C-alpha atoms as a printed R data frame, in Angstrom:
    type eleno elety resid chain resno       x       y       z
1   ATOM     1    CA   UNK     A     1  -5.397  13.269 -10.547
2   ATOM     2    CA   UNK     A     2  -5.874   9.735 -11.730
3   ATOM     3    CA   UNK     A     3  -9.465  11.678 -13.502
4   ATOM     4    CA   UNK     A     4  -7.490  14.169 -15.460
5   ATOM     5    CA   UNK     A     5  -8.399  17.214 -13.073
6   ATOM     6    CA   UNK     A     6  -5.412  19.575 -12.682
7   ATOM     7    CA   UNK     A     7  -3.013  19.116  -9.312
8   ATOM     8    CA   UNK     A     8  -2.685  22.885  -9.094
9   ATOM     9    CA   UNK     A     9  -5.138  25.593  -8.927
10  ATOM    10    CA   UNK     A    10  -3.456  27.660 -10.874
11  ATOM    11    CA   UNK     A    11  -3.276  24.737 -13.483
12  ATOM    12    CA   UNK     A    12   0.407  24.820 -13.997
13  ATOM    13    CA   UNK     A    13   2.232  21.217 -15.334
14  ATOM    14    CA   UNK     A    14   5.680  22.022 -14.179
15  ATOM    15    CA   UNK     A    15   7.121  22.817 -11.130
16  ATOM    16    CA   UNK     A    16  10.322  24.958 -10.768
17  ATOM    17    CA   UNK     A    17  13.697  22.310 -10.311
18  ATOM    18    CA   UNK     A    18  14.325  24.146  -7.105
19  ATOM    19    CA   UNK     A    19  10.784  23.468  -5.725
20  ATOM    20    CA   UNK     A    20  10.927  19.857  -6.779
21  ATOM    21    CA   UNK     A    21  14.400  19.457  -4.916
22  ATOM    22    CA   UNK     A    22  12.861  21.260  -1.498
23  ATOM    23    CA   UNK     A    23  10.275  18.793  -1.785
24  ATOM    24    CA   UNK     A    24  12.661  15.704  -2.053
25  ATOM    25    CA   UNK     A    25  15.149  16.626   0.633
26  ATOM    26    CA   UNK     A    26  12.161  18.203   2.730
27  ATOM    27    CA   UNK     A    27   9.287  15.322   2.554
28  ATOM    28    CA   UNK     A    28  10.494  12.167   0.544
29  ATOM    29    CA   UNK     A    29  14.475  11.513   1.345
30  ATOM    30    CA   UNK     A    30  13.443  12.129   5.215
31  ATOM    31    CA   UNK     A    31  10.526  10.003   5.480
32  ATOM    32    CA   UNK     A    32  12.364   7.253   3.401
33  ATOM    33    CA   UNK     A    33  15.371   7.812   6.066
34  ATOM    34    CA   UNK     A    34  12.794   7.331   8.971
35  ATOM    35    CA   UNK     A    35  11.163   4.131   7.259
36  ATOM    36    CA   UNK     A    36  14.376   2.702   6.938
37  ATOM    37    CA   UNK     A    37  15.683   3.412  10.498
38  ATOM    38    CA   UNK     A    38  12.447   1.916  11.497
39  ATOM    39    CA   UNK     A    39  13.022  -1.394   9.528
40  ATOM    40    CA   UNK     A    40  16.387  -1.426  10.710
41  ATOM    41    CA   UNK     A    41  15.998  -1.230  14.086
42  ATOM    42    CA   UNK     A    42  12.970  -3.724  14.341
43  ATOM    43    CA   UNK     A    43  15.132  -6.255  12.361
44  ATOM    44    CA   UNK     A    44  18.052  -5.879  14.860
45  ATOM    45    CA   UNK     A    45  15.546  -6.529  17.624
46  ATOM    46    CA   UNK     A    46  13.788  -9.328  16.072
47  ATOM    47    CA   UNK     A    47  15.597 -10.692  13.414
48  ATOM    48    CA   UNK     A    48  12.746 -10.341  10.773
49  ATOM    49    CA   UNK     A    49  10.683  -7.397  10.106
50  ATOM    50    CA   UNK     A    50   7.413  -6.838   7.709
51  ATOM    51    CA   UNK     A    51   6.765  -3.271   6.385
52  ATOM    52    CA   UNK     A    52   2.858  -3.746   5.187
53  ATOM    53    CA   UNK     A    53   2.051  -1.052   3.130
54  ATOM    54    CA   UNK     A    54  -1.638  -0.049   2.578
55  ATOM    55    CA   UNK     A    55  -3.142   2.328   0.256
56  ATOM    56    CA   UNK     A    56  -6.838   2.671  -0.965
57  ATOM    57    CA   UNK     A    57  -8.350   3.946  -4.449
58  ATOM    58    CA   UNK     A    58 -11.639   4.619  -5.788
59  ATOM    59    CA   UNK     A    59 -13.192   0.990  -7.088
60  ATOM    60    CA   UNK     A    60 -13.493   2.733 -10.630
61  ATOM    61    CA   UNK     A    61 -10.718   4.678 -12.162
62  ATOM    62    CA   UNK     A    62 -11.132   4.363 -16.059
63  ATOM    63    CA   UNK     A    63  -7.516   6.290 -16.703
64  ATOM    64    CA   UNK     A    64  -6.326   3.170 -14.857
65  ATOM    65    CA   UNK     A    65  -8.043   0.469 -15.711
66  ATOM    66    CA   UNK     A    66 -11.791   0.263 -17.440
67  ATOM    67    CA   UNK     A    67 -13.671  -2.224 -15.214
68  ATOM    68    CA   UNK     A    68 -13.873  -1.982 -11.108
69  ATOM    69    CA   UNK     A    69 -10.930  -2.903  -9.321
70  ATOM    70    CA   UNK     A    70 -11.014  -5.934  -7.106
71  ATOM    71    CA   UNK     A    71 -12.153  -5.302  -3.307
72  ATOM    72    CA   UNK     A    72  -8.050  -6.188  -2.365
73  ATOM    73    CA   UNK     A    73  -4.844  -6.284  -4.502
74  ATOM    74    CA   UNK     A    74  -2.250  -7.751  -2.587
75  ATOM    75    CA   UNK     A    75   1.399  -6.602  -4.198
76  ATOM    76    CA   UNK     A    76   4.999  -8.255  -3.651
77  ATOM    77    CA   UNK     A    77   6.851  -6.984  -6.817
78  ATOM    78    CA   UNK     A    78   6.263 -10.442  -8.650
79  ATOM    79    CA   UNK     A    79   7.436 -12.335  -5.455
80  ATOM    80    CA   UNK     A    80  10.574 -10.309  -4.852
81  ATOM    81    CA   UNK     A    81   9.522  -8.214  -1.905
82  ATOM    82    CA   UNK     A    82   8.656 -11.344   0.554
83  ATOM    83    CA   UNK     A    83   9.364 -14.597   1.065
84  ATOM    84    CA   UNK     A    84   7.023 -17.145  -0.861
85  ATOM    85    CA   UNK     A    85   5.617 -18.380   2.678
86  ATOM    86    CA   UNK     A    86   4.602 -15.187   3.881
87  ATOM    87    CA   UNK     A    87   3.235 -14.105   0.606
88  ATOM    88    CA   UNK     A    88   1.168 -17.510   0.607
89  ATOM    89    CA   UNK     A    89   0.364 -16.817   4.290
90  ATOM    90    CA   UNK     A    90  -1.222 -13.524   3.425
91  ATOM    91    CA   UNK     A    91  -2.771 -14.832   0.203
92  ATOM    92    CA   UNK     A    92  -4.480 -17.944   2.556
93  ATOM    93    CA   UNK     A    93  -6.500 -15.308   4.293
94  ATOM    94    CA   UNK     A    94  -7.528 -12.508   2.006
95  ATOM    95    CA   UNK     A    95  -8.509 -14.834  -0.734
96  ATOM    96    CA   UNK     A    96 -10.852 -17.106   1.173
97  ATOM    97    CA   UNK     A    97 -13.062 -14.374   2.304
98  ATOM    98    CA   UNK     A    98 -16.123 -13.030   0.653
99  ATOM    99    CA   UNK     A    99 -13.773 -10.331  -0.891
100 ATOM   100    CA   UNK     A   100 -12.421 -10.105  -4.865
101 ATOM   101    CA   UNK     A   101  -8.715 -10.559  -4.609
102 ATOM   102    CA   UNK     A   102  -6.086  -9.922  -6.905
103 ATOM   103    CA   UNK     A   103  -2.192 -10.924  -6.691
104 ATOM   104    CA   UNK     A   104   0.354  -8.059  -8.047
105 ATOM   105    CA   UNK     A   105  -2.533  -6.691 -10.838
106 ATOM   106    CA   UNK     A   106  -3.090  -4.301 -11.700
107 ATOM   107    CA   UNK     A   107  -0.628  -3.262  -8.831
108 ATOM   108    CA   UNK     A   108   2.576  -4.717  -7.962
109 ATOM   109    CA   UNK     A   109   3.832  -2.829  -5.124
110 ATOM   110    CA   UNK     A   110   4.903   0.759  -4.816
111 ATOM   111    CA   UNK     A   111   8.633   2.383  -4.269
112 ATOM   112    CA   UNK     A   112   8.419   1.403  -0.784
113 ATOM   113    CA   UNK     A   113   7.550  -2.427  -1.387
114 ATOM   114    CA   UNK     A   114  10.267  -2.813  -4.109
115 ATOM   115    CA   UNK     A   115  12.640  -0.722  -2.467
116 ATOM   116    CA   UNK     A   116  12.683  -2.236   0.931
117 ATOM   117    CA   UNK     A   117  11.543  -5.285   0.320
118 ATOM   118    CA   UNK     A   118  14.729  -7.694   0.532
119 ATOM   119    CA   UNK     A   119  13.606 -11.055   2.030
120 ATOM   120    CA   UNK     A   120  16.990 -12.468   1.413
121 ATOM   121    CA   UNK     A   121  18.090  -9.960   4.142
122 ATOM   122    CA   UNK     A   122  14.835 -10.913   6.387
123 ATOM   123    CA   UNK     A   123  13.465  -7.852   5.220
124 ATOM   124    CA   UNK     A   124   9.883  -8.331   3.782
125 ATOM   125    CA   UNK     A   125   7.248  -6.036   2.141
126 ATOM   126    CA   UNK     A   126   3.925  -6.102   0.835
127 ATOM   127    CA   UNK     A   127   1.360  -3.814  -0.460
128 ATOM   128    CA   UNK     A   128  -2.307  -3.743   0.077
129 ATOM   129    CA   UNK     A   129  -4.271  -1.711  -2.422
130 ATOM   130    CA   UNK     A   130  -7.882  -1.425  -1.064
131 ATOM   131    CA   UNK     A   131 -10.677  -0.417  -2.897
132 ATOM   132    CA   UNK     A   132 -12.388   2.445  -0.685
133 ATOM   133    CA   UNK     A   133 -16.164   0.813  -0.562
134 ATOM   134    CA   UNK     A   134 -14.552  -1.766   1.474
135 ATOM   135    CA   UNK     A   135 -14.970   0.701   4.148
136 ATOM   136    CA   UNK     A   136 -16.756   4.171   2.836
137 ATOM   137    CA   UNK     A   137 -20.314   3.873   1.476
138 ATOM   138    CA   UNK     A   138 -21.086   3.892  -2.278
139 ATOM   139    CA   UNK     A   139 -20.457   7.235  -2.671
140 ATOM   140    CA   UNK     A   140 -16.929   6.239  -1.534
141 ATOM   141    CA   UNK     A   141 -16.862   9.744   0.929
142 ATOM   142    CA   UNK     A   142 -18.663   8.478   4.038
143 ATOM   143    CA   UNK     A   143 -17.033   6.101   6.483
144 ATOM   144    CA   UNK     A   144 -19.354   2.800   7.138
145 ATOM   145    CA   UNK     A   145 -19.299   1.221  10.152
146 ATOM   146    CA   UNK     A   146 -20.394  -2.279   9.137
147 ATOM   147    CA   UNK     A   147 -18.289  -2.214   6.027
148 ATOM   148    CA   UNK     A   148 -15.093  -0.857   7.852
149 ATOM   149    CA   UNK     A   149 -15.554  -3.589  10.882
150 ATOM   150    CA   UNK     A   150 -15.701  -5.927   8.146
151 ATOM   151    CA   UNK     A   151 -12.594  -5.100   6.874
152 ATOM   152    CA   UNK     A   152 -10.846  -4.862  10.415
153 ATOM   153    CA   UNK     A   153 -11.988  -8.242  10.968
154 ATOM   154    CA   UNK     A   154 -10.381  -9.929   7.841
155 ATOM   155    CA   UNK     A   155  -6.773  -7.600   8.471
156 ATOM   156    CA   UNK     A   156  -6.294  -8.902  11.791
157 ATOM   157    CA   UNK     A   157  -6.691 -12.418  10.649
158 ATOM   158    CA   UNK     A   158  -4.412 -11.512   8.271
159 ATOM   159    CA   UNK     A   159  -1.575  -9.753  10.736
160 ATOM   160    CA   UNK     A   160  -2.190 -13.356  12.989
161 ATOM   161    CA   UNK     A   161  -1.291 -15.215  10.054
162 ATOM   162    CA   UNK     A   162   1.504 -13.083   8.949
163 ATOM   163    CA   UNK     A   163   2.624 -12.741  12.695
164 ATOM   164    CA   UNK     A   164   2.746 -16.747  13.011
165 ATOM   165    CA   UNK     A   165   4.888 -17.219   9.883
166 ATOM   166    CA   UNK     A   166   7.438 -14.343  10.802
167 ATOM   167    CA   UNK     A   167   7.521 -16.178  14.588
């Protein structure tokens, strides 16, 4: 894990190639094929589509970064996975609230963002990485209704702004 804990109870560090192939075929390829099918269907119906890929992470992960992560990190693969206007629309809402916001640092967007984001084809992709304390308690283990409600409001505003831009 990010914290140096073993992934497997038997502490193995390698997985057999046939097991890797099985997992790729059973999970990875089929999942990404479905994502692509949905994006294609929506683009054909509406002319434009946005993939909003969200993740959350502990506020402190010393193996990645020594200091706390910002509350929100918007990733767009250095401006290549979404149009500049769409990126600015998201940042105009996210970066004007009480949360700390970073753009493309330390996360620029993962595989989905980089693979599917093709703004030249009207397929946009943005990744939002969020510190867990934005919807959990300080221990990052229990849901916090107040924090989560505040974040939900910000995300609703952000989606509204993105929808305006896409229309």
